[in-house]
Coordinates of C-alpha atoms and ligand atoms in Angstrom, one line a residue:
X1 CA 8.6 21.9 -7.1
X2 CA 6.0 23.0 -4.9
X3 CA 3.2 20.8 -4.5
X4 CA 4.5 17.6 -1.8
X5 CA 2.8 13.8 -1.6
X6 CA 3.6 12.3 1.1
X7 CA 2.3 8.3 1.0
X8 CA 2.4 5.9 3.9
X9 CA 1.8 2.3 3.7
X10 CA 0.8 0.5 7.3
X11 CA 4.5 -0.8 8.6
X12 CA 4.2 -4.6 8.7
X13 CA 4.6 -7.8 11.3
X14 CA 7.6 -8.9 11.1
X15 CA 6.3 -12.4 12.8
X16 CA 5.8 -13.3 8.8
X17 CA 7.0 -13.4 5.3
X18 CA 5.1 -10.9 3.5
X19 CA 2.2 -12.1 1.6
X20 CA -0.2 -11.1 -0.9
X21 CA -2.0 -8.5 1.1
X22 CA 1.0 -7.0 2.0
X23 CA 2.5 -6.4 -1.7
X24 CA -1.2 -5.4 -2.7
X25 CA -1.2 -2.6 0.0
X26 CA 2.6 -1.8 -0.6
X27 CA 1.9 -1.2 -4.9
X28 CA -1.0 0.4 -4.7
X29 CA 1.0 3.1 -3.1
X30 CA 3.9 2.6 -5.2
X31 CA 0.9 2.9 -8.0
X32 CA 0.4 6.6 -6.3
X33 CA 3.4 7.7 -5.8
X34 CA 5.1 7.2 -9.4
X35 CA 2.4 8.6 -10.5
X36 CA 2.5 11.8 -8.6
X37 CA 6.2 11.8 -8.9
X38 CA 5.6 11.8 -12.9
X39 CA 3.2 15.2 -12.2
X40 CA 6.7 16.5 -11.1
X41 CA 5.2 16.3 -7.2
X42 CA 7.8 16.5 -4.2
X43 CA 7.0 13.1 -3.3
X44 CA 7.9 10.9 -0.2
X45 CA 6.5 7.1 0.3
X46 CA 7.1 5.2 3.2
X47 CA 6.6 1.8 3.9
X48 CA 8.6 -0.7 6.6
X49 CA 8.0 -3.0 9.3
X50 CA 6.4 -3.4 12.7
X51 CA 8.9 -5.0 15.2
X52 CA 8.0 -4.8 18.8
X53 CA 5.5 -6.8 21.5
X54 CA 4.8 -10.4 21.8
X55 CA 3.2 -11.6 18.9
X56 CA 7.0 -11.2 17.5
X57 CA 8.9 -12.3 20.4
X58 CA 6.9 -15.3 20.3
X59 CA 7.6 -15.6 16.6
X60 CA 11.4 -15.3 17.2
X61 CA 11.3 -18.1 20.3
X62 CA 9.7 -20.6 17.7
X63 CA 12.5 -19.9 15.5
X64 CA 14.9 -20.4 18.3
X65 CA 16.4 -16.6 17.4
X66 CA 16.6 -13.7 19.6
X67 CA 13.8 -11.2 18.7
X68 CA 16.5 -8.8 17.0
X69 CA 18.3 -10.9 15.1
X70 CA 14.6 -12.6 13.9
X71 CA 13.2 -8.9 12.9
X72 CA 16.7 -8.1 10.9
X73 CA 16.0 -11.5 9.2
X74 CA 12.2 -11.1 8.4
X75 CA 12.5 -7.1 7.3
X76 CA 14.7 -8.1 4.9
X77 CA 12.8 -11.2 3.5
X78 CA 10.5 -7.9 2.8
X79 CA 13.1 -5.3 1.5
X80 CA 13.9 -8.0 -1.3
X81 CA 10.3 -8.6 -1.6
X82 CA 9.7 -5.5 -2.5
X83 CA 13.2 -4.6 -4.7
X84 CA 14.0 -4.3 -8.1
X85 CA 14.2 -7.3 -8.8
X86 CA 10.8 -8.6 -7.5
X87 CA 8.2 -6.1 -7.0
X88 CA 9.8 -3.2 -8.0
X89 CA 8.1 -0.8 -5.2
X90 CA 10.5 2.2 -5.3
X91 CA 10.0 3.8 -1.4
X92 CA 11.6 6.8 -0.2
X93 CA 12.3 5.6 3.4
X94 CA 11.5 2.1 4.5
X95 CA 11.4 1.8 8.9
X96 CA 12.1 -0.8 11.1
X97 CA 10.7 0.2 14.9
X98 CA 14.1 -1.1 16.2
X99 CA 15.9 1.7 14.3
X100 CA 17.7 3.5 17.9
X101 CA 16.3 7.0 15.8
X102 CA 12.6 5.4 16.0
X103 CA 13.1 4.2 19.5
X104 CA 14.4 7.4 21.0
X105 CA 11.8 9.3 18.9
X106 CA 9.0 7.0 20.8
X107 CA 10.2 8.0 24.7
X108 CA 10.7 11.5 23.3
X109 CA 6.9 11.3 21.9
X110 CA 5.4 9.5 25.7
X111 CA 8.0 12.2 27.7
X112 CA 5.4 14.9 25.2
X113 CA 2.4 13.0 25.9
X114 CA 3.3 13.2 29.8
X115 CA 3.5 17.0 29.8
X116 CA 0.4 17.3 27.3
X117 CA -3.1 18.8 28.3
X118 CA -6.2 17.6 26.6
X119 CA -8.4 20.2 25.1
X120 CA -10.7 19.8 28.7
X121 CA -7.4 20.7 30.4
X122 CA -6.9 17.3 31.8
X123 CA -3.2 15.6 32.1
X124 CA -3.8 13.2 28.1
X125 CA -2.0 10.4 30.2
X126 CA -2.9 9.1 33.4
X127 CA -2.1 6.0 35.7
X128 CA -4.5 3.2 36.1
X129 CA -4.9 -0.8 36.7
X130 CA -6.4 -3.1 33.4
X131 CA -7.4 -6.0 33.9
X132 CA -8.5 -7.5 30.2
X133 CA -8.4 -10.3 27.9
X134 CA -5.4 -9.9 25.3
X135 CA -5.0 -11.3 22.5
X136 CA -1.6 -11.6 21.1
X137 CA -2.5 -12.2 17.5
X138 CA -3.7 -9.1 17.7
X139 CA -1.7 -7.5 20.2
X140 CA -5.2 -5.8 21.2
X141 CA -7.5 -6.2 24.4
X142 CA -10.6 -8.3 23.4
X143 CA -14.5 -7.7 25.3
X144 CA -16.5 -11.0 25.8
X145 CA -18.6 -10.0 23.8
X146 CA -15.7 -10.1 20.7
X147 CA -14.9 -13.8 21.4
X148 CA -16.5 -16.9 19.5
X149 CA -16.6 -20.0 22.1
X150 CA -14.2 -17.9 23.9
X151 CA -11.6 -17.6 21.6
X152 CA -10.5 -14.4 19.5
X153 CA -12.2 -14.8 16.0
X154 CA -9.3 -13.8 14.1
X155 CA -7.0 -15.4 15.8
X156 CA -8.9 -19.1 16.8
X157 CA -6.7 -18.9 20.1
X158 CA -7.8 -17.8 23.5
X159 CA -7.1 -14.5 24.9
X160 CA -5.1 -14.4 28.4
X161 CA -6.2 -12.3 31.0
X162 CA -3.8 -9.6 31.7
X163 CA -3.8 -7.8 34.7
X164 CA -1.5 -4.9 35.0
X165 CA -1.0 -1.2 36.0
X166 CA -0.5 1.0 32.9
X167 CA -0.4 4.5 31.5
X168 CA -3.9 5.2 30.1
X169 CA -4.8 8.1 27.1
X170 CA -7.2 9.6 27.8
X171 CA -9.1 9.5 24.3
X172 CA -12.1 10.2 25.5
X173 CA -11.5 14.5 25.7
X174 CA -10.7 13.7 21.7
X175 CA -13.6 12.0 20.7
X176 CA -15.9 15.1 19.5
X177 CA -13.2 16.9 17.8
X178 CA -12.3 13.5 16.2
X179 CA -15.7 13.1 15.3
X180 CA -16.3 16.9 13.7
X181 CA -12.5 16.6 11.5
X182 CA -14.5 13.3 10.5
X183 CA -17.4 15.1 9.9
X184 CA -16.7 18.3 8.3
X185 CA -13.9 15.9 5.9
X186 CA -10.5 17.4 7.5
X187 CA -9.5 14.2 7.6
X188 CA -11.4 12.5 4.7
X189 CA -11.6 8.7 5.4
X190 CA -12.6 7.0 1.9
X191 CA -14.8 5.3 1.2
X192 CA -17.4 6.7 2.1
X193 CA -18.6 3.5 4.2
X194 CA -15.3 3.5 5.7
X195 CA -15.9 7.0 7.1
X196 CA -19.6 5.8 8.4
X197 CA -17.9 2.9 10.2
X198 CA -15.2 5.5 11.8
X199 CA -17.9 7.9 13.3
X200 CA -19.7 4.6 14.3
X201 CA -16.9 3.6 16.2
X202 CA -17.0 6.6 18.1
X203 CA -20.7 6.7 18.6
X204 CA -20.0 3.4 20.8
X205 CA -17.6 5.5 22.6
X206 CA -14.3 3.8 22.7
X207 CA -13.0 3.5 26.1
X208 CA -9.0 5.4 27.3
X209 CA -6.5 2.7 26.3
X210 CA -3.4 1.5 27.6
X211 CA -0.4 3.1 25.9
X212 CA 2.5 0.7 28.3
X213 CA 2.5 -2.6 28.8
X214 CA 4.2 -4.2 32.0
X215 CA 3.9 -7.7 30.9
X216 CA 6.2 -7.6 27.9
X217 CA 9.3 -7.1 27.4
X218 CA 10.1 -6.7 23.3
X219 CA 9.6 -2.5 23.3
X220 CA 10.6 0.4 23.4
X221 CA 11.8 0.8 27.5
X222 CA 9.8 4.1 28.9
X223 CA 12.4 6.2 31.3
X224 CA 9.4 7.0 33.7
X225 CA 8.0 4.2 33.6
X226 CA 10.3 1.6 34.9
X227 CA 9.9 -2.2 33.8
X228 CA 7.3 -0.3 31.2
X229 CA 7.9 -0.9 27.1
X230 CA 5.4 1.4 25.3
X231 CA 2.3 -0.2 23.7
X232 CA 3.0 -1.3 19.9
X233 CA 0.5 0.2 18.7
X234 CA 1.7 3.6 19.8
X235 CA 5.1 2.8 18.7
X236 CA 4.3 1.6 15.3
X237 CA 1.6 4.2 14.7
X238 CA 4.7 6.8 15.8
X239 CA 6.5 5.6 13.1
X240 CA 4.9 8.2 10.2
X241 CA 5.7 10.9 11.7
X242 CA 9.4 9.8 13.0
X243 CA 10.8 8.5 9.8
X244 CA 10.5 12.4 8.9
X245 CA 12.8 12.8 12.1
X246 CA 9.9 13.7 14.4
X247 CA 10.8 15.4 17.0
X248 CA 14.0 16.1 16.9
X249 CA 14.6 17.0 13.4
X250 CA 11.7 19.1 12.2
X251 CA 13.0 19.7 8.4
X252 CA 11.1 17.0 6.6
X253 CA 8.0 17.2 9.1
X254 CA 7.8 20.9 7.9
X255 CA 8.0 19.4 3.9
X256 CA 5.7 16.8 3.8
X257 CA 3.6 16.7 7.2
X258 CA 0.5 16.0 7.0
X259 CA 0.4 13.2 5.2
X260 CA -1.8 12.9 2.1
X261 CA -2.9 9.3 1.7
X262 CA -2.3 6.8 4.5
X263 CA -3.4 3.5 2.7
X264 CA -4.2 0.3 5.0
X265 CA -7.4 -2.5 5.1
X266 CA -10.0 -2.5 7.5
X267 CA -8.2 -4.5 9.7
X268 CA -6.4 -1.7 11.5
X269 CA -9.3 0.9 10.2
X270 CA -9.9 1.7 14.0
X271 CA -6.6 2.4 15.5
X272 CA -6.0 4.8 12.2
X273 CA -9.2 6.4 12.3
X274 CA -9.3 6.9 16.6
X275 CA -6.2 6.2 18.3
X276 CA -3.9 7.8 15.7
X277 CA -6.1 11.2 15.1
X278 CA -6.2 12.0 18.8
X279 CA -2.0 10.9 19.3
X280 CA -1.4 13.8 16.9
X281 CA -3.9 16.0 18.7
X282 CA -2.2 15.9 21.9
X283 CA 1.5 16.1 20.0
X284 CA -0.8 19.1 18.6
X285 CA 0.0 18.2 14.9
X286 CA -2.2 18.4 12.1
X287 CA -4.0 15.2 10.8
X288 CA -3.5 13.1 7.5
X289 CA -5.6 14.9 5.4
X290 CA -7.0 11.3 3.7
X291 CA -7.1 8.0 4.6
X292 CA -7.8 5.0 2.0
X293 CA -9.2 1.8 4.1
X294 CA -9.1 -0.9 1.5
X295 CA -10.9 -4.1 1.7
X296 CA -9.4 -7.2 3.0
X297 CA -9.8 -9.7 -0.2
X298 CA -10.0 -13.6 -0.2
X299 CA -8.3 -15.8 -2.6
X300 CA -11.0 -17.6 -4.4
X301 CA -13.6 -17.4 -2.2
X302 CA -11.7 -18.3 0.6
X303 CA -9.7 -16.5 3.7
X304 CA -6.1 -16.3 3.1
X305 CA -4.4 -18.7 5.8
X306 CA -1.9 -20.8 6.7
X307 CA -4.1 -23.8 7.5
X308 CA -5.7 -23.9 4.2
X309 CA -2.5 -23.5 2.9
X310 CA -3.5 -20.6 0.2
X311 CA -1.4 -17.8 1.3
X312 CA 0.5 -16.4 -1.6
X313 CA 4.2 -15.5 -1.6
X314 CA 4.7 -12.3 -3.7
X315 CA 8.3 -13.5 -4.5
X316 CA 6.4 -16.5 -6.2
X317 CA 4.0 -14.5 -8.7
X318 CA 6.7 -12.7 -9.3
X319 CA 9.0 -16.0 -10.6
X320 CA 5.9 -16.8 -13.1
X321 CA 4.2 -13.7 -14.4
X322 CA 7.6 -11.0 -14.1
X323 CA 7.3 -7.8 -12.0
X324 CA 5.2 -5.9 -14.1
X325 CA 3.1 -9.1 -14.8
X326 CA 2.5 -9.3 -11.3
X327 CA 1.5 -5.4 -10.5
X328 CA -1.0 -6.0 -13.1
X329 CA -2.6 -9.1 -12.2
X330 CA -2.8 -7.8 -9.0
X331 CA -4.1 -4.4 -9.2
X332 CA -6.4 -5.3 -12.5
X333 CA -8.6 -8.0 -10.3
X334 CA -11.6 -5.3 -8.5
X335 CA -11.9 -1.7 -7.7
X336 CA -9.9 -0.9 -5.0
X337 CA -11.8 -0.2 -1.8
X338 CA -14.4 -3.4 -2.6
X339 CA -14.8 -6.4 -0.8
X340 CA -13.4 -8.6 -3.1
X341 CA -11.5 -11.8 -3.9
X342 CA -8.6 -12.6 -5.8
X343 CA -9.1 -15.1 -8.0
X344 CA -5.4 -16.6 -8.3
X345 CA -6.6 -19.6 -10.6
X346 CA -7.6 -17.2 -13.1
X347 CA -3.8 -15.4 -13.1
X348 CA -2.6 -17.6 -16.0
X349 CA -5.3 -17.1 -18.2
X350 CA -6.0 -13.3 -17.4
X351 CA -1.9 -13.0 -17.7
X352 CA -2.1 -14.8 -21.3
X353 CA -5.0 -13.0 -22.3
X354 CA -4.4 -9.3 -21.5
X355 CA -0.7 -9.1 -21.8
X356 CA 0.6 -12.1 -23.9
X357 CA -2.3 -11.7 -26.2
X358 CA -3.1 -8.4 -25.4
X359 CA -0.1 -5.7 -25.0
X360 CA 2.7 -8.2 -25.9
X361 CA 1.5 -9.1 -29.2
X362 CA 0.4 -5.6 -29.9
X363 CA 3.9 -4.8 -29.5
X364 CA 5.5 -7.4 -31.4
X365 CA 3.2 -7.4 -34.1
X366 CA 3.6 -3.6 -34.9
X367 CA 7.3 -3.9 -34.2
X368 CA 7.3 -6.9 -36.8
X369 CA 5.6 -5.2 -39.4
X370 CA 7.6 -2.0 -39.0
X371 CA 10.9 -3.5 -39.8
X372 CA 9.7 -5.8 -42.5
X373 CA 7.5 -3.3 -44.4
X374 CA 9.6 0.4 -43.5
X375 CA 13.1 -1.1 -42.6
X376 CA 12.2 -0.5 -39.4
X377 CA 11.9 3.5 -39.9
X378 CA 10.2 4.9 -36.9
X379 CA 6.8 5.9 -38.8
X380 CA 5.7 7.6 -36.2
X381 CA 5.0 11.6 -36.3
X382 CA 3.6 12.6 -32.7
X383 CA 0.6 14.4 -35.0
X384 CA -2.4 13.1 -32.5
X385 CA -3.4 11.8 -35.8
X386 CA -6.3 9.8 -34.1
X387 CA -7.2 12.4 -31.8
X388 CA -6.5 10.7 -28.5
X389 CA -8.4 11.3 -25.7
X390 CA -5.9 11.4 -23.3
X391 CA -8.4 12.0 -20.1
X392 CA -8.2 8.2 -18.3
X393 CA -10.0 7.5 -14.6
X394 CA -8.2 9.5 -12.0
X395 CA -5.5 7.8 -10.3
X396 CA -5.5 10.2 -7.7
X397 CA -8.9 9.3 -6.9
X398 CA -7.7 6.0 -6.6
X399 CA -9.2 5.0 -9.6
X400 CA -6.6 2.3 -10.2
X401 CA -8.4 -0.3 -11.9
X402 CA -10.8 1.2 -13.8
X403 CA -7.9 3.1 -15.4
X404 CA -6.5 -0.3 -16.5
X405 CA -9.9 -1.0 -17.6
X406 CA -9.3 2.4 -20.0
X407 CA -6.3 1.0 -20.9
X408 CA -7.1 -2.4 -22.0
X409 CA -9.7 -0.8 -24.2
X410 CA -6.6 1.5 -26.0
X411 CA -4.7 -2.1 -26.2
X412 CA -8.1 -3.3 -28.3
X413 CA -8.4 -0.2 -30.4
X414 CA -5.0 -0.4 -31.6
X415 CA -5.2 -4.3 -32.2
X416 CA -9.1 -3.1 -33.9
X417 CA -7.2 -0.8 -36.2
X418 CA -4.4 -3.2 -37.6
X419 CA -7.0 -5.7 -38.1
X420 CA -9.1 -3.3 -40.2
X421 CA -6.4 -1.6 -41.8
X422 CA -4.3 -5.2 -42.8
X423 CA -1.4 -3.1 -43.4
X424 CA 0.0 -6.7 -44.9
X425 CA -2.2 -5.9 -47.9
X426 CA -1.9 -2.2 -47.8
X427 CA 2.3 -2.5 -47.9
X428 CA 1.8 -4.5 -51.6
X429 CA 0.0 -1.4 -53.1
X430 CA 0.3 2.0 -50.9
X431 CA 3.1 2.4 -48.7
X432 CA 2.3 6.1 -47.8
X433 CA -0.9 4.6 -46.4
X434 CA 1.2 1.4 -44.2
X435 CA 3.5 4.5 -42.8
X436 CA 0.3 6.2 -41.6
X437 CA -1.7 3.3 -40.2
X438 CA 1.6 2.2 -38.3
X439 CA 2.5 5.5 -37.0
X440 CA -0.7 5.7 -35.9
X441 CA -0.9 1.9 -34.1
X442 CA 2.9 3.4 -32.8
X443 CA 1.3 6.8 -31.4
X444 CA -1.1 4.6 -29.9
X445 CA 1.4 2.2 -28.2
X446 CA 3.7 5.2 -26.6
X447 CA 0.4 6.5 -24.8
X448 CA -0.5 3.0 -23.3
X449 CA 3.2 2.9 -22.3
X450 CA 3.2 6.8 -21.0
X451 CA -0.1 5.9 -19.0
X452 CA 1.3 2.5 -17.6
X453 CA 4.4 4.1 -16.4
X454 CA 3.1 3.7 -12.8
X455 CA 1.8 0.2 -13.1
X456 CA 4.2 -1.3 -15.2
X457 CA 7.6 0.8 -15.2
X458 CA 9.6 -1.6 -16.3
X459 CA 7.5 -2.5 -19.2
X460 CA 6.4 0.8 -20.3
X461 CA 10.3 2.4 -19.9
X462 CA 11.3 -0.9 -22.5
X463 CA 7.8 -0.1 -25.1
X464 CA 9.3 3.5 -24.8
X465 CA 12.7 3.1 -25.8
X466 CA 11.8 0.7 -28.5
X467 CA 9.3 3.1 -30.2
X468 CA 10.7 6.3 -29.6
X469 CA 14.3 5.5 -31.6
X470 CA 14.8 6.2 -35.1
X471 CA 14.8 2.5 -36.2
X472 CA 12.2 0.2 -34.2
X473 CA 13.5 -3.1 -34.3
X474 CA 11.3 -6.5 -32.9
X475 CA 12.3 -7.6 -29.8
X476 CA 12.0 -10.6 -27.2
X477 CA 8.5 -11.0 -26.3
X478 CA 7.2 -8.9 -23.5
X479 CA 5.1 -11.4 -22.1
X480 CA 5.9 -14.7 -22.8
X481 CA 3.1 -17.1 -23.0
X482 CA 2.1 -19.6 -20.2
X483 CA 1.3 -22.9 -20.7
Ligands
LIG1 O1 -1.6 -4.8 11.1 N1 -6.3 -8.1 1.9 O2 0.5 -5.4 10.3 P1 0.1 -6.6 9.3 C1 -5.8 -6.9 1.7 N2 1.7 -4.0 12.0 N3 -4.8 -6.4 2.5 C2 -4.2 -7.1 3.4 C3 -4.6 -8.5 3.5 C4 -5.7 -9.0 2.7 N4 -6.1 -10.2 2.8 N5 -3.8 -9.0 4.5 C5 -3.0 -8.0 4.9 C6 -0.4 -4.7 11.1 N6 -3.2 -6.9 4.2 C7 0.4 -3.6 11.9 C8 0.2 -2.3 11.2 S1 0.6 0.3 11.0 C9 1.0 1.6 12.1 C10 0.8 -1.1 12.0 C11 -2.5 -5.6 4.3 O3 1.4 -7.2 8.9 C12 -3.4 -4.5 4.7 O4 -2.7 -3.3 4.3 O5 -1.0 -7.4 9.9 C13 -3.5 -4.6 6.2 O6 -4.0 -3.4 6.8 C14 -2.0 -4.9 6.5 O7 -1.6 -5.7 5.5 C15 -1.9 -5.5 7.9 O8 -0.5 -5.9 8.0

């Protein structure tokens, strides 16, 4: 193998059960990398969660647990989230920022950073006072400017003012050769609006931050920094570069560094497109070579939050539509990369329509007729007999759903062809002609399973079997119907 894909997801708060933006995020890039993985690619996906500062600590205090033993409870509410027998997201490497390897990779990366020269030749960290208004929820400094009534927009709660003496980075020697990777598509940000936003950002000229904290205590501890934890955004954004052993083990950086896609919402657009470009310049490694900033998607209309009480479970979808039900409802609704909303009241009816109507009975129907009218003799020959046009949207464009749009329209043709053909009325006077039509309708059905392999693998592995053995029998349905 010689081409790698390396896929990161963003590593999740722990301070949560995982929710519907965090499977979206995570099977899109499960999406990606089965699919490269099928193109015989040396793939590596990571996904995992994000365990450190106060926004957890608080999280754990509520729940009367000490932060550790809340963070090994909540990452693995989102390991079974995301297993085989829920969403089916197959990961190479899943991290946890208390991992001791990701820790001791963190002071290793700061003990770097303190040696490092920017490219003006000045020391990349330095020592300075911040006073600021912090906001937890967003484990970020806030300006006035930010706040609404004085509280943090996001967040409804008011910032505290934090006043403290911290390590700074000094980002601002990285801003123009930020801005020209940007630029010149080095590191492509996509969309294209995405990539406007990120050179906007810079325009504004985005003060040094804060890479410690003195003022919380759920870190990483820094050796030459004393009473210091290192900021969690450093930590966390660390964490794609030491799941591959950075720095002390340099055999998978060398495979799969830089990564290819880093997927995330606009949410956290900023510290991927500023903060984490310039923390690989000064560790002087190469940069992701593209970054996907999704939307962030309401659920029928509205914001997805615990007060209105529409957040969705994964786990849940997963109990009433199945795991590849799921992946499809969820990656069918709008073209990845749009502002959009998911409209969960419409999951039934699209689930009934498009796969119990739709693939299911496409299935069952040809399966049915094959082993009433050809004891179930596999009819078909693999000729190309209908000439298939095999060229689909490009997933590595991250064409995701309009190549389920492409493949709903297969699904129609090869209903549109039994319906014209009526093999039930062929089979009473031409069986040569019923073979034919039904290895064609078959030939059909292996490609729309072939081509859903990384949307729907269980699905498409079952369709496979079934119409690839010598005797096709029918089988439970697929996709039962929902009342
Ligand atoms: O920000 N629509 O973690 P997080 C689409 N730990 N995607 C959504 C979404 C929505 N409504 N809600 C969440 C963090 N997401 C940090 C990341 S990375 C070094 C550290 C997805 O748990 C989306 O991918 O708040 C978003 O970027 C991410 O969850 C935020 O997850």
């Amino acid at each position: 193998m010689d081409k790698k894909f390396y896929i990161t997801t963003p590593i999740y708060y722990v301070n949560d059960k995982p929710h519907a933006g965090h499977a979206y995020t995570t099977l899109v890039a499960d999406v990606l990398a089965r699919y490269h993985r099928q193109n015989g690619e040396d793939t590596f996906f990571l996904t995992g969660t994000d365990e450190h500062g106060s926004k957890i600590a608080e999280a754990a205090a509520k729940h009367n647990q000490t932060p550790q033993e809340f963070c090994d409870q909540v990452s693995g509410v989102f390991k079974t989230a995301w297993d085989k027998d829920h969403l089916g997201i197959a990961y190479d490497y899943f991290i946890r920022t208390t991992d001791p390897n990701h820790e001791q990779a963190v002071r290793d990366i700061f003990q770097k950073l303190l040696e490092a020269k920017t490219p003006a030749n000045n020391p990349v960290l330095y020592e300075g006072e911040y006073a600021g208004l912090y906001c937890t929820g967003c484990e970020k400094f806030l300006t006035e400017k930010e706040l609404v009534n004085g509280l943090c927009p996001d967040h409804k709660r008011a910032p505290e003012v934090l006043k403290e003496k911290n390590y700074f980075f000094r980002l601002a020697d990285y801003l123009p050769a930020i801005e020209q990777k940007i630029v010149s598509g080095e590191l492509q940000i996509l969309p294209e609006h995405k990539k406007n936003e990120a050179l906007g950002f810079i325009k504004q000229n985005v003060p040094d931050f804060s890479v410690s904290r003195s003022s919380v205590k759920w870190g990483v501890d820094l050796p030459f920094a004393p009473g210091q934890v290192a900021y969690v955004w450093i930590d966390a954004l660390s964490n794609y570069i030491t799941a591959l052993g950075y720095p002390k083990n340099l055999e998978l950086m060398a495979k799969y560094w830089p990564a290819d896609v880093q997927l995330m919402a606009q949410d956290i657009s900023k510290f991927h497109t500023i903060y984490w470009p310039a923390l690989l310049m000064a560790l002087n490694l190469p940069l992701p070579k593209t970054m996907f900033i999704h939307g962030f998607f309401t659920i029928d209309g509205q914001k997805m939050s615990k007060s209105i009480g529409n957040v969705i479970d994964p786990n849940d979808l997963v109990a009433q539509f199945g795991q590849d039900g799921t992946r499809y409802l969820l990656l069918s609704q709008f073209p990845l990369g749009q502002e959009a909303d998911l409209q969960a009241s419409l999951f039934k009816e699209r689930y009934n329509n498009d796969l119990a109507n739709g693939l299911g009975n496409l299935v069952a129907r040809t399966a049915n007729m094959i082993e009433t009218y050809l004891a179930g003799k596999n009819p078909i020959t693999k000729k190309n007999s209908l000439n298939l046009n095999n060229d689909l949207p490009d997933l590595n464009k991250f064409f995701i759903y309009e190549y389920l749009v492409a493949i709903r329209s297969l699904i129609d043709q090869a209903n549109r062809l039994i319906d014209e053909k009526k093999p039930w009325q062929l089979v009473k006077t031409d069986l040569a002609s019923t073979q034919e039509v039904l290895g064609q309708v078959g030939e059909l059905i292996i490609l729309v399973a072939e081509k859903l392999a990384p949307i729907m693998p269980a699905i498409s592995a079952k369709i496979t079997k079934q119409f690839t053995s010598d005797i096709i029998k029918k089988e439970e349905a697929l996709f039962p119907r929902l009342n």
